[in-house]
Amino acid sequence: MEFRVLGPVEVRHGRHRVPISGTKLHTVLAALLLARGEVVSDDRLSRLLWGWTPPVTASAQLYTYVSRLRKMLGDDILIDRRPPGYAMAIGNSLVDLFAFEELARVGREALFAHDHERAADLLRDALARWSGPPLANTTEHLAEAEAPSLLEARTATVEYRIAADLALGRHEQITAELTGLVAEFPLRERIRTQLMTALCRSGRQADAIHVYHHGRAALAEELGVDPCEELQATYRALLEGSLARLPQAHAPARAAHPADPGAGDAPDGAGAPHGVPATLPPDTVDFTGRERELDLLHRALAPNADTADRPRRVLVTGMAGVGKTALAVHAAHRCKRYFPDGQLYADLRAPDGTVRPAGLVLLHLLRALGLPQDAQAADDTDELVRLYRERTGGQRLLILLDNAAGAAQLGPLLPNTPEPAVLVTGRTALPTIAGAHTVALDPLEDGPALQLLAAAAGPDRMAAAPGAAGVIVEHCAGLPLALRIVGTRIAARPHYAPDRLARRLADPDTRLRELHSGDLDVHGALLPSWRGLPPAARRAFPALAGLGLRPFPAVEAARLLGLPEGDAELLLEAMADAALLEVSGADRYGRPCYLFHPLVRLFALSLPGERARGEPAGRSPRSVTGG
């Protein structure tokens, strides 16, 4: 069976088309296909079918659509109900989108390896999978959500195919095509560089110069920016006469200029391909929950007409151990198809929680972008920023910056063009990325928490001990790190009864000791947040644990600490900024209230009131084995 979404959505069985009628059925089918076997929640399906105003019978209609699809597609295609939605398994069936992506990927690799003949053939085969505007017979809601990224992938593949054709000396054959593409995408600078190259090599230097100046005027008028370095480098090569030199089609050399991978030497920093960087950490195999947050991240990261000219900046915030990194990495893997120029990852903190200097992070990112390992490292951070912004400018990159500490560190790591998207995790909001989409993570509710525990421990183990599972979920208080630690310990001990661990977690005096497994440690995860507090807040924090688990205003903290109310509130705000306290509504006088997470309060109780070197008294977290 063959599924098609790169044009009207349709299904073919051999030479015959499977009759599927109606926009709604095509929409449900396309949504399940695009999820690639993952669960599509009922809420998302409802939004893709009806937008934000679903009918009261939405659930019943959705069930009907899925039932009809099951009958139409037969037993070889499985559509399973997996709360909170549905997932489809297509077995050995083909999907034109997946074939397109694989051919495009292999074609790009051939291009970067300077096998231009093979690259051109593969990329042309990839583009042949398209039969028209994608998702043409689905609802406008699905088309608006998914079509822009599919069209972006197609246009990027066209650019790569043209680069291969230019390297093979086919400039005259593609000039007309490029002229049409520049008219269709007047602000797409790489296509403009390719047209300039084709015109120049066809003996039409004056036309090439006109194309440059027309593009510069369009960029200034529409976006208020100058041409990118890639376009400017091509213009300089045009004026110097080097752009007119024909490449040797099979020369295993580097690109003569940014638009033409395959011959000569590229201008430094001008955007010549170095291979597609892919440095994301591995995805979490058993990731569960966070459907709403994943949907928010997907919509914020996916390119669309409304965000084409604005930087895409997304911030994931929350307390230590709440799952910021796991969510961000999972979302980044799900969105990889939107970023054909690569995905980058950098941890902005060292393993001990100390802040990595921006210059060190820049050097790490630049090497992933093709800077040779033995290249002379600049001591000047400003020079590293310049190189970084040259190499990221105009590139469809996803940059994941994990564990951001503050504005001074993050500012130099932000590209200065709208094409790269930046996903940042941190404990609190960061003013450097004003206007960013912010996704704040709370501890998990009991249902998702139980799913995470079962995924880590093994569903059969927890299903056999439902009472213990409930106790564990209660004492982990929705913190994903704690749940994963407990699940890992249970999974590693096949003969270890979950009930025994549940009993040990029930004792608050030993609970933190139990929440430790290998490198995973709740106490150790919270420690950098406490160490990062201002000294006065660090000293006051343990005493506040005496206020218990109820919300409290600053006036109560002031009485406990023997401080004026204003001074106490400043300390509480510093703790809230470090995600060691939650802001929880207001009291009857309108004063903001603060609240301890249960595990954070136990952590606070384990700390001294004051310590010269900022270390907790008593047992070091590294000595805890957790039994």
PDB file of N, CA and C in Angstrom, residues 252-342:
ATOM      1  N   PRO A 252      37.125  16.795  -6.892  1.00  0.00           N
ATOM      2  CA  PRO A 252      36.797  16.572  -5.476  1.00  0.00           C
ATOM      3  C   PRO A 252      37.320  17.694  -4.604  1.00  0.00           C
ATOM      4  N   ALA A 253      37.028  18.930  -4.999  1.00  0.00           N
ATOM      5  CA  ALA A 253      37.493  20.078  -4.241  1.00  0.00           C
ATOM      6  C   ALA A 253      36.320  20.729  -3.541  1.00  0.00           C
ATOM      7  N   ARG A 254      36.608  21.820  -2.827  1.00  0.00           N
ATOM      8  CA  ARG A 254      35.542  22.507  -2.106  1.00  0.00           C
ATOM      9  C   ARG A 254      34.873  23.535  -2.976  1.00  0.00           C
ATOM     10  N   ALA A 255      33.855  24.175  -2.438  1.00  0.00           N
ATOM     11  CA  ALA A 255      33.017  25.055  -3.253  1.00  0.00           C
ATOM     12  C   ALA A 255      33.763  26.292  -3.705  1.00  0.00           C
ATOM     13  N   ALA A 256      33.555  26.669  -4.981  1.00  0.00           N
ATOM     14  CA  ALA A 256      34.150  27.886  -5.511  1.00  0.00           C
ATOM     15  C   ALA A 256      33.515  29.112  -4.881  1.00  0.00           C
ATOM     16  N   HIS A 257      32.260  29.021  -4.516  1.00  0.00           N
ATOM     17  CA  HIS A 257      31.544  30.097  -3.817  1.00  0.00           C
ATOM     18  C   HIS A 257      30.324  29.464  -3.194  1.00  0.00           C
ATOM     19  N   PRO A 258      29.606  30.160  -2.335  1.00  0.00           N
ATOM     20  CA  PRO A 258      28.566  29.523  -1.524  1.00  0.00           C
ATOM     21  C   PRO A 258      27.493  28.819  -2.304  1.00  0.00           C
ATOM     22  N   ALA A 259      27.175  29.278  -3.507  1.00  0.00           N
ATOM     23  CA  ALA A 259      26.067  28.677  -4.238  1.00  0.00           C
ATOM     24  C   ALA A 259      26.482  27.471  -5.046  1.00  0.00           C
ATOM     25  N   ASP A 260      27.777  27.149  -5.055  1.00  0.00           N
ATOM     26  CA  ASP A 260      28.280  26.162  -6.001  1.00  0.00           C
ATOM     27  C   ASP A 260      29.213  25.167  -5.328  1.00  0.00           C
ATOM     28  N   PRO A 261      28.719  24.197  -4.528  1.00  0.00           N
ATOM     29  CA  PRO A 261      29.590  23.228  -3.914  1.00  0.00           C
ATOM     30  C   PRO A 261      30.276  22.406  -4.979  1.00  0.00           C
ATOM     31  N   GLY A 262      31.625  22.422  -4.980  1.00  0.00           N
ATOM     32  CA  GLY A 262      32.272  21.494  -5.883  1.00  0.00           C
ATOM     33  C   GLY A 262      33.562  21.908  -6.478  1.00  0.00           C
ATOM     34  N   ALA A 263      33.992  23.165  -6.452  1.00  0.00           N
ATOM     35  CA  ALA A 263      35.247  23.504  -7.085  1.00  0.00           C
ATOM     36  C   ALA A 263      35.863  24.717  -6.427  1.00  0.00           C
ATOM     37  N   GLY A 264      37.176  24.692  -6.250  1.00  0.00           N
ATOM     38  CA  GLY A 264      37.897  25.835  -5.710  1.00  0.00           C
ATOM     39  C   GLY A 264      37.732  25.957  -4.217  1.00  0.00           C
ATOM     40  N   ASP A 265      38.017  27.144  -3.682  1.00  0.00           N
ATOM     41  CA  ASP A 265      37.941  27.411  -2.256  1.00  0.00           C
ATOM     42  C   ASP A 265      36.846  28.411  -1.972  1.00  0.00           C
ATOM     43  N   ALA A 266      36.042  28.128  -0.952  1.00  0.00           N
ATOM     44  CA  ALA A 266      34.943  29.034  -0.602  1.00  0.00           C
ATOM     45  C   ALA A 266      35.474  30.216   0.173  1.00  0.00           C
ATOM     46  N   PRO A 267      34.838  31.388   0.048  1.00  0.00           N
ATOM     47  CA  PRO A 267      35.202  32.505   0.908  1.00  0.00           C
ATOM     48  C   PRO A 267      34.996  32.128   2.365  1.00  0.00           C
ATOM     49  N   ASP A 268      35.924  32.541   3.218  1.00  0.00           N
ATOM     50  CA  ASP A 268      35.848  32.161   4.631  1.00  0.00           C
ATOM     51  C   ASP A 268      34.553  32.653   5.245  1.00  0.00           C
ATOM     52  N   GLY A 269      33.826  31.707   5.870  1.00  0.00           N
ATOM     53  CA  GLY A 269      32.589  32.070   6.562  1.00  0.00           C
ATOM     54  C   GLY A 269      31.434  32.379   5.648  1.00  0.00           C
ATOM     55  N   ALA A 270      31.553  32.070   4.336  1.00  0.00           N
ATOM     56  CA  ALA A 270      30.499  32.496   3.421  1.00  0.00           C
ATOM     57  C   ALA A 270      29.379  31.516   3.295  1.00  0.00           C
ATOM     58  N   GLY A 271      29.392  30.425   4.045  1.00  0.00           N
ATOM     59  CA  GLY A 271      28.239  29.538   4.048  1.00  0.00           C
ATOM     60  C   GLY A 271      28.384  28.324   3.183  1.00  0.00           C
ATOM     61  N   ALA A 272      29.587  27.985   2.695  1.00  0.00           N
ATOM     62  CA  ALA A 272      29.755  26.771   1.916  1.00  0.00           C
ATOM     63  C   ALA A 272      29.491  25.565   2.780  1.00  0.00           C
ATOM     64  N   PRO A 273      28.881  24.488   2.254  1.00  0.00           N
ATOM     65  CA  PRO A 273      28.493  23.351   3.067  1.00  0.00           C
ATOM     66  C   PRO A 273      29.690  22.622   3.665  1.00  0.00           C
ATOM     67  N   HIS A 274      29.599  22.249   4.894  1.00  0.00           N
ATOM     68  CA  HIS A 274      30.612  21.431   5.554  1.00  0.00           C
ATOM     69  C   HIS A 274      30.014  20.096   5.970  1.00  0.00           C
ATOM     70  N   GLY A 275      28.873  19.729   5.459  1.00  0.00           N
ATOM     71  CA  GLY A 275      28.121  18.602   5.971  1.00  0.00           C
ATOM     72  C   GLY A 275      27.067  19.129   6.930  1.00  0.00           C
ATOM     73  N   VAL A 276      26.031  18.356   7.136  1.00  0.00           N
ATOM     74  CA  VAL A 276      24.932  18.816   7.993  1.00  0.00           C
ATOM     75  C   VAL A 276      25.230  18.434   9.437  1.00  0.00           C
ATOM     76  N   PRO A 277      25.415  19.404  10.338  1.00  0.00           N
ATOM     77  CA  PRO A 277      25.684  19.059  11.739  1.00  0.00           C
ATOM     78  C   PRO A 277      24.452  18.457  12.393  1.00  0.00           C
ATOM     79  N   ALA A 278      24.667  17.471  13.225  1.00  0.00           N
ATOM     80  CA  ALA A 278      23.557  16.808  13.937  1.00  0.00           C
ATOM     81  C   ALA A 278      24.081  16.374  15.296  1.00  0.00           C
ATOM     82  N   THR A 279      24.096  17.295  16.256  1.00  0.00           N
ATOM     83  CA  THR A 279      24.713  17.022  17.548  1.00  0.00           C
ATOM     84  C   THR A 279      23.713  16.933  18.692  1.00  0.00           C
ATOM     85  N   LEU A 280      22.416  16.753  18.371  1.00  0.00           N
ATOM     86  CA  LEU A 280      21.429  16.586  19.442  1.00  0.00           C
ATOM     87  C   LEU A 280      21.730  15.331  20.249  1.00  0.00           C
ATOM     88  N   PRO A 281      21.475  15.344  21.556  1.00  0.00           N
ATOM     89  CA  PRO A 281      21.547  14.098  22.323  1.00  0.00           C
ATOM     90  C   PRO A 281      20.517  13.100  21.807  1.00  0.00           C
ATOM     91  N   PRO A 282      20.718  11.810  22.080  1.00  0.00           N
ATOM     92  CA  PRO A 282      19.705  10.821  21.657  1.00  0.00           C
ATOM     93  C   PRO A 282      18.346  11.134  22.261  1.00  0.00           C
ATOM     94  N   ASP A 283      17.300  10.817  21.502  1.00  0.00           N
ATOM     95  CA  ASP A 283      15.947  11.028  21.995  1.00  0.00           C
ATOM     96  C   ASP A 283      15.632  10.027  23.101  1.00  0.00           C
ATOM     97  N   THR A 284      14.725  10.414  23.988  1.00  0.00           N
ATOM     98  CA  THR A 284      14.272   9.508  25.049  1.00  0.00           C
ATOM     99  C   THR A 284      13.304   8.497  24.453  1.00  0.00           C
ATOM    100  N   VAL A 285      13.678   7.227  24.514  1.00  0.00           N
ATOM    101  CA  VAL A 285      12.872   6.189  23.859  1.00  0.00           C
ATOM    102  C   VAL A 285      11.488   6.080  24.479  1.00  0.00           C
ATOM    103  N   ASP A 286      11.417   6.178  25.807  1.00  0.00           N
ATOM    104  CA  ASP A 286      10.137   5.964  26.489  1.00  0.00           C
ATOM    105  C   ASP A 286       9.505   7.284  26.940  1.00  0.00           C
ATOM    106  N   PHE A 287       9.740   8.352  26.191  1.00  0.00           N
ATOM    107  CA  PHE A 287       9.163   9.644  26.569  1.00  0.00           C
ATOM    108  C   PHE A 287       7.643   9.537  26.617  1.00  0.00           C
ATOM    109  N   THR A 288       7.058  10.045  27.685  1.00  0.00           N
ATOM    110  CA  THR A 288       5.600   9.988  27.843  1.00  0.00           C
ATOM    111  C   THR A 288       5.096  11.340  28.339  1.00  0.00           C
ATOM    112  N   GLY A 289       3.821  11.603  28.086  1.00  0.00           N
ATOM    113  CA  GLY A 289       3.176  12.801  28.593  1.00  0.00           C
ATOM    114  C   GLY A 289       3.613  14.061  27.873  1.00  0.00           C
ATOM    115  N   ARG A 290       3.258  15.195  28.454  1.00  0.00           N
ATOM    116  CA  ARG A 290       3.610  16.524  27.951  1.00  0.00           C
ATOM    117  C   ARG A 290       3.063  16.771  26.539  1.00  0.00           C
ATOM    118  N   GLU A 291       1.906  16.198  26.193  1.00  0.00           N
ATOM    119  CA  GLU A 291       1.356  16.394  24.853  1.00  0.00           C
ATOM    120  C   GLU A 291       1.063  17.873  24.583  1.00  0.00           C
ATOM    121  N   ARG A 292       0.507  18.556  25.566  1.00  0.00           N
ATOM    122  CA  ARG A 292       0.183  19.976  25.364  1.00  0.00           C
ATOM    123  C   ARG A 292       1.449  20.783  25.136  1.00  0.00           C
ATOM    124  N   GLU A 293       2.467  20.536  25.958  1.00  0.00           N
ATOM    125  CA  GLU A 293       3.710  21.280  25.822  1.00  0.00           C
ATOM    126  C   GLU A 293       4.428  20.953  24.508  1.00  0.00           C
ATOM    127  N   LEU A 294       4.373  19.681  24.097  1.00  0.00           N
ATOM    128  CA  LEU A 294       4.978  19.310  22.815  1.00  0.00           C
ATOM    129  C   LEU A 294       4.287  20.021  21.661  1.00  0.00           C
ATOM    130  N   ASP A 295       2.981  20.123  21.747  1.00  0.00           N
ATOM    131  CA  ASP A 295       2.232  20.806  20.699  1.00  0.00           C
ATOM    132  C   ASP A 295       2.617  22.290  20.644  1.00  0.00           C
ATOM    133  N   LEU A 296       2.777  22.913  21.806  1.00  0.00           N
ATOM    134  CA  LEU A 296       3.193  24.312  21.841  1.00  0.00           C
ATOM    135  C   LEU A 296       4.579  24.494  21.230  1.00  0.00           C
ATOM    136  N   LEU A 297       5.500  23.603  21.566  1.00  0.00           N
ATOM    137  CA  LEU A 297       6.855  23.700  21.020  1.00  0.00           C
ATOM    138  C   LEU A 297       6.851  23.478  19.517  1.00  0.00           C
ATOM    139  N   HIS A 298       6.063  22.505  19.070  1.00  0.00           N
ATOM    140  CA  HIS A 298       5.992  22.219  17.633  1.00  0.00           C
ATOM    141  C   HIS A 298       5.502  23.447  16.874  1.00  0.00           C
ATOM    142  N   ARG A 299       4.450  24.077  17.377  1.00  0.00           N
ATOM    143  CA  ARG A 299       3.902  25.237  16.680  1.00  0.00           C
ATOM    144  C   ARG A 299       4.857  26.429  16.732  1.00  0.00           C
ATOM    145  N   ALA A 300       5.608  26.545  17.831  1.00  0.00           N
ATOM    146  CA  ALA A 300       6.531  27.675  17.946  1.00  0.00           C
ATOM    147  C   ALA A 300       7.765  27.490  17.072  1.00  0.00           C
ATOM    148  N   LEU A 301       8.204  26.257  16.870  1.00  0.00           N
ATOM    149  CA  LEU A 301       9.424  26.002  16.107  1.00  0.00           C
ATOM    150  C   LEU A 301       9.166  25.852  14.617  1.00  0.00           C
ATOM    151  N   ALA A 302       7.997  25.350  14.238  1.00  0.00           N
ATOM    152  CA  ALA A 302       7.716  25.100  12.825  1.00  0.00           C
ATOM    153  C   ALA A 302       7.656  26.424  12.070  1.00  0.00           C
ATOM    154  N   PRO A 303       8.334  26.523  10.926  1.00  0.00           N
ATOM    155  CA  PRO A 303       8.273  27.766  10.144  1.00  0.00           C
ATOM    156  C   PRO A 303       6.895  27.955   9.538  1.00  0.00           C
ATOM    157  N   ASN A 304       6.448  29.185   9.492  1.00  0.00           N
ATOM    158  CA  ASN A 304       5.191  29.510   8.816  1.00  0.00           C
ATOM    159  C   ASN A 304       5.256  30.948   8.335  1.00  0.00           C
ATOM    160  N   ALA A 305       4.261  31.343   7.577  1.00  0.00           N
ATOM    161  CA  ALA A 305       4.286  32.669   6.956  1.00  0.00           C
ATOM    162  C   ALA A 305       4.329  33.785   7.997  1.00  0.00           C
ATOM    163  N   ASP A 306       3.717  33.571   9.158  1.00  0.00           N
ATOM    164  CA  ASP A 306       3.663  34.627  10.165  1.00  0.00           C
ATOM    165  C   ASP A 306       5.011  34.857  10.835  1.00  0.00           C
ATOM    166  N   THR A 307       5.878  33.816  10.869  1.00  0.00           N
ATOM    167  CA  THR A 307       7.158  33.931  11.571  1.00  0.00           C
ATOM    168  C   THR A 307       8.346  33.968  10.633  1.00  0.00           C
ATOM    169  N   ALA A 308       8.098  34.022   9.326  1.00  0.00           N
ATOM    170  CA  ALA A 308       9.205  33.923   8.367  1.00  0.00           C
ATOM    171  C   ALA A 308      10.229  35.032   8.554  1.00  0.00           C
ATOM    172  N   ASP A 309       9.784  36.214   8.954  1.00  0.00           N
ATOM    173  CA  ASP A 309      10.687  37.352   9.060  1.00  0.00           C
ATOM    174  C   ASP A 309      11.063  37.683  10.496  1.00  0.00           C
ATOM    175  N   ARG A 310      10.646  36.841  11.455  1.00  0.00           N
ATOM    176  CA  ARG A 310      10.943  37.113  12.858  1.00  0.00           C
ATOM    177  C   ARG A 310      11.738  35.952  13.455  1.00  0.00           C
ATOM    178  N   PRO A 311      12.690  36.259  14.338  1.00  0.00           N
ATOM    179  CA  PRO A 311      13.443  35.168  14.972  1.00  0.00           C
ATOM    180  C   PRO A 311      12.513  34.248  15.759  1.00  0.00           C
ATOM    181  N   ARG A 312      12.762  32.951  15.658  1.00  0.00           N
ATOM    182  CA  ARG A 312      12.005  31.983  16.451  1.00  0.00           C
ATOM    183  C   ARG A 312      12.843  31.626  17.681  1.00  0.00           C
ATOM    184  N   ARG A 313      12.378  32.087  18.815  1.00  0.00           N
ATOM    185  CA  ARG A 313      13.058  31.847  20.088  1.00  0.00           C
ATOM    186  C   ARG A 313      12.052  31.194  21.024  1.00  0.00           C
ATOM    187  N   VAL A 314      12.416  30.063  21.598  1.00  0.00           N
ATOM    188  CA  VAL A 314      11.502  29.311  22.455  1.00  0.00           C
ATOM    189  C   VAL A 314      12.230  28.973  23.747  1.00  0.00           C
ATOM    190  N   LEU A 315      11.596  29.245  24.879  1.00  0.00           N
ATOM    191  CA  LEU A 315      12.196  29.025  26.189  1.00  0.00           C
ATOM    192  C   LEU A 315      11.362  28.015  26.973  1.00  0.00           C
ATOM    193  N   VAL A 316      12.005  26.978  27.481  1.00  0.00           N
ATOM    194  CA  VAL A 316      11.366  25.988  28.347  1.00  0.00           C
ATOM    195  C   VAL A 316      11.893  26.208  29.759  1.00  0.00           C
ATOM    196  N   THR A 317      10.992  26.518  30.693  1.00  0.00           N
ATOM    197  CA  THR A 317      11.411  26.831  32.064  1.00  0.00           C
ATOM    198  C   THR A 317      10.795  25.836  33.046  1.00  0.00           C
ATOM    199  N   GLY A 318      11.375  25.809  34.241  1.00  0.00           N
ATOM    200  CA  GLY A 318      10.854  24.946  35.298  1.00  0.00           C
ATOM    201  C   GLY A 318      11.945  24.598  36.287  1.00  0.00           C
ATOM    202  N   MET A 319      11.549  24.023  37.413  1.00  0.00           N
ATOM    203  CA  MET A 319      12.496  23.677  38.458  1.00  0.00           C
ATOM    204  C   MET A 319      13.430  22.554  38.005  1.00  0.00           C
ATOM    205  N   ALA A 320      14.518  22.391  38.706  1.00  0.00           N
ATOM    206  CA  ALA A 320      15.454  21.307  38.417  1.00  0.00           C
ATOM    207  C   ALA A 320      14.729  19.969  38.524  1.00  0.00           C
ATOM    208  N   GLY A 321      14.969  19.081  37.557  1.00  0.00           N
ATOM    209  CA  GLY A 321      14.382  17.748  37.598  1.00  0.00           C
ATOM    210  C   GLY A 321      12.997  17.651  37.016  1.00  0.00           C
ATOM    211  N   VAL A 322      12.421  18.757  36.506  1.00  0.00           N
ATOM    212  CA  VAL A 322      11.043  18.729  36.007  1.00  0.00           C
ATOM    213  C   VAL A 322      10.969  18.209  34.570  1.00  0.00           C
ATOM    214  N   GLY A 323      12.112  17.995  33.939  1.00  0.00           N
ATOM    215  CA  GLY A 323      12.112  17.387  32.605  1.00  0.00           C
ATOM    216  C   GLY A 323      12.284  18.361  31.463  1.00  0.00           C
ATOM    217  N   LYS A 324      12.917  19.506  31.716  1.00  0.00           N
ATOM    218  CA  LYS A 324      13.099  20.516  30.657  1.00  0.00           C
ATOM    219  C   LYS A 324      13.942  19.968  29.507  1.00  0.00           C
ATOM    220  N   THR A 325      15.078  19.364  29.848  1.00  0.00           N
ATOM    221  CA  THR A 325      15.978  18.879  28.795  1.00  0.00           C
ATOM    222  C   THR A 325      15.333  17.743  28.022  1.00  0.00           C
ATOM    223  N   ALA A 326      14.705  16.802  28.720  1.00  0.00           N
ATOM    224  CA  ALA A 326      14.065  15.675  28.032  1.00  0.00           C
ATOM    225  C   ALA A 326      12.995  16.162  27.056  1.00  0.00           C
ATOM    226  N   LEU A 327      12.183  17.126  27.493  1.00  0.00           N
ATOM    227  CA  LEU A 327      11.146  17.666  26.620  1.00  0.00           C
ATOM    228  C   LEU A 327      11.765  18.379  25.420  1.00  0.00           C
ATOM    229  N   ALA A 328      12.772  19.215  25.679  1.00  0.00           N
ATOM    230  CA  ALA A 328      13.381  19.988  24.589  1.00  0.00           C
ATOM    231  C   ALA A 328      14.038  19.074  23.570  1.00  0.00           C
ATOM    232  N   VAL A 329      14.755  18.048  24.033  1.00  0.00           N
ATOM    233  CA  VAL A 329      15.417  17.118  23.108  1.00  0.00           C
ATOM    234  C   VAL A 329      14.376  16.350  22.301  1.00  0.00           C
ATOM    235  N   HIS A 330      13.319  15.899  22.967  1.00  0.00           N
ATOM    236  CA  HIS A 330      12.268  15.157  22.260  1.00  0.00           C
ATOM    237  C   HIS A 330      11.600  16.048  21.212  1.00  0.00           C
ATOM    238  N   ALA A 331      11.293  17.285  21.580  1.00  0.00           N
ATOM    239  CA  ALA A 331      10.671  18.209  20.627  1.00  0.00           C
ATOM    240  C   ALA A 331      11.617  18.499  19.466  1.00  0.00           C
ATOM    241  N   ALA A 332      12.909  18.645  19.764  1.00  0.00           N
ATOM    242  CA  ALA A 332      13.882  18.925  18.703  1.00  0.00           C
ATOM    243  C   ALA A 332      13.950  17.776  17.707  1.00  0.00           C
ATOM    244  N   HIS A 333      13.924  16.546  18.198  1.00  0.00           N
ATOM    245  CA  HIS A 333      13.947  15.394  17.288  1.00  0.00           C
ATOM    246  C   HIS A 333      12.674  15.357  16.439  1.00  0.00           C
ATOM    247  N   ARG A 334      11.550  15.683  17.037  1.00  0.00           N
ATOM    248  CA  ARG A 334      10.294  15.673  16.279  1.00  0.00           C
ATOM    249  C   ARG A 334      10.260  16.759  15.207  1.00  0.00           C
ATOM    250  N   CYS A 335      11.023  17.824  15.407  1.00  0.00           N
ATOM    251  CA  CYS A 335      10.999  18.956  14.474  1.00  0.00           C
ATOM    252  C   CYS A 335      12.192  18.965  13.522  1.00  0.00           C
ATOM    253  N   LYS A 336      12.991  17.896  13.499  1.00  0.00           N
ATOM    254  CA  LYS A 336      14.208  17.918  12.685  1.00  0.00           C
ATOM    255  C   LYS A 336      13.938  18.197  11.216  1.00  0.00           C
ATOM    256  N   ARG A 337      12.804  17.745  10.718  1.00  0.00           N
ATOM    257  CA  ARG A 337      12.546  17.898   9.286  1.00  0.00           C
ATOM    258  C   ARG A 337      12.412  19.359   8.870  1.00  0.00           C
ATOM    259  N   TYR A 338      12.152  20.245   9.822  1.00  0.00           N
ATOM    260  CA  TYR A 338      12.050  21.657   9.493  1.00  0.00           C
ATOM    261  C   TYR A 338      13.423  22.321   9.351  1.00  0.00           C
ATOM    262  N   PHE A 339      14.482  21.610   9.715  1.00  0.00           N
ATOM    263  CA  PHE A 339      15.804  22.227   9.785  1.00  0.00           C
ATOM    264  C   PHE A 339      16.824  21.401   8.993  1.00  0.00           C
ATOM    265  N   PRO A 340      16.722  21.466   7.651  1.00  0.00           N
ATOM    266  CA  PRO A 340      17.590  20.630   6.811  1.00  0.00           C
ATOM    267  C   PRO A 340      19.057  21.012   6.876  1.00  0.00           C
ATOM    268  N   ASP A 341      19.397  22.219   7.374  1.00  0.00           N
ATOM    269  CA  ASP A 341      20.799  22.608   7.463  1.00  0.00           C
ATOM    270  C   ASP A 341      21.459  22.118   8.742  1.00  0.00           C
ATOM    271  N   GLY A 342      20.708  21.458   9.636  1.00  0.00           N
ATOM    272  CA  GLY A 342      21.325  20.819  10.793  1.00  0.00           C
ATOM    273  C   GLY A 342      20.679  21.191  12.110  1.00  0.00           C
TER     274      GLY A 342
END
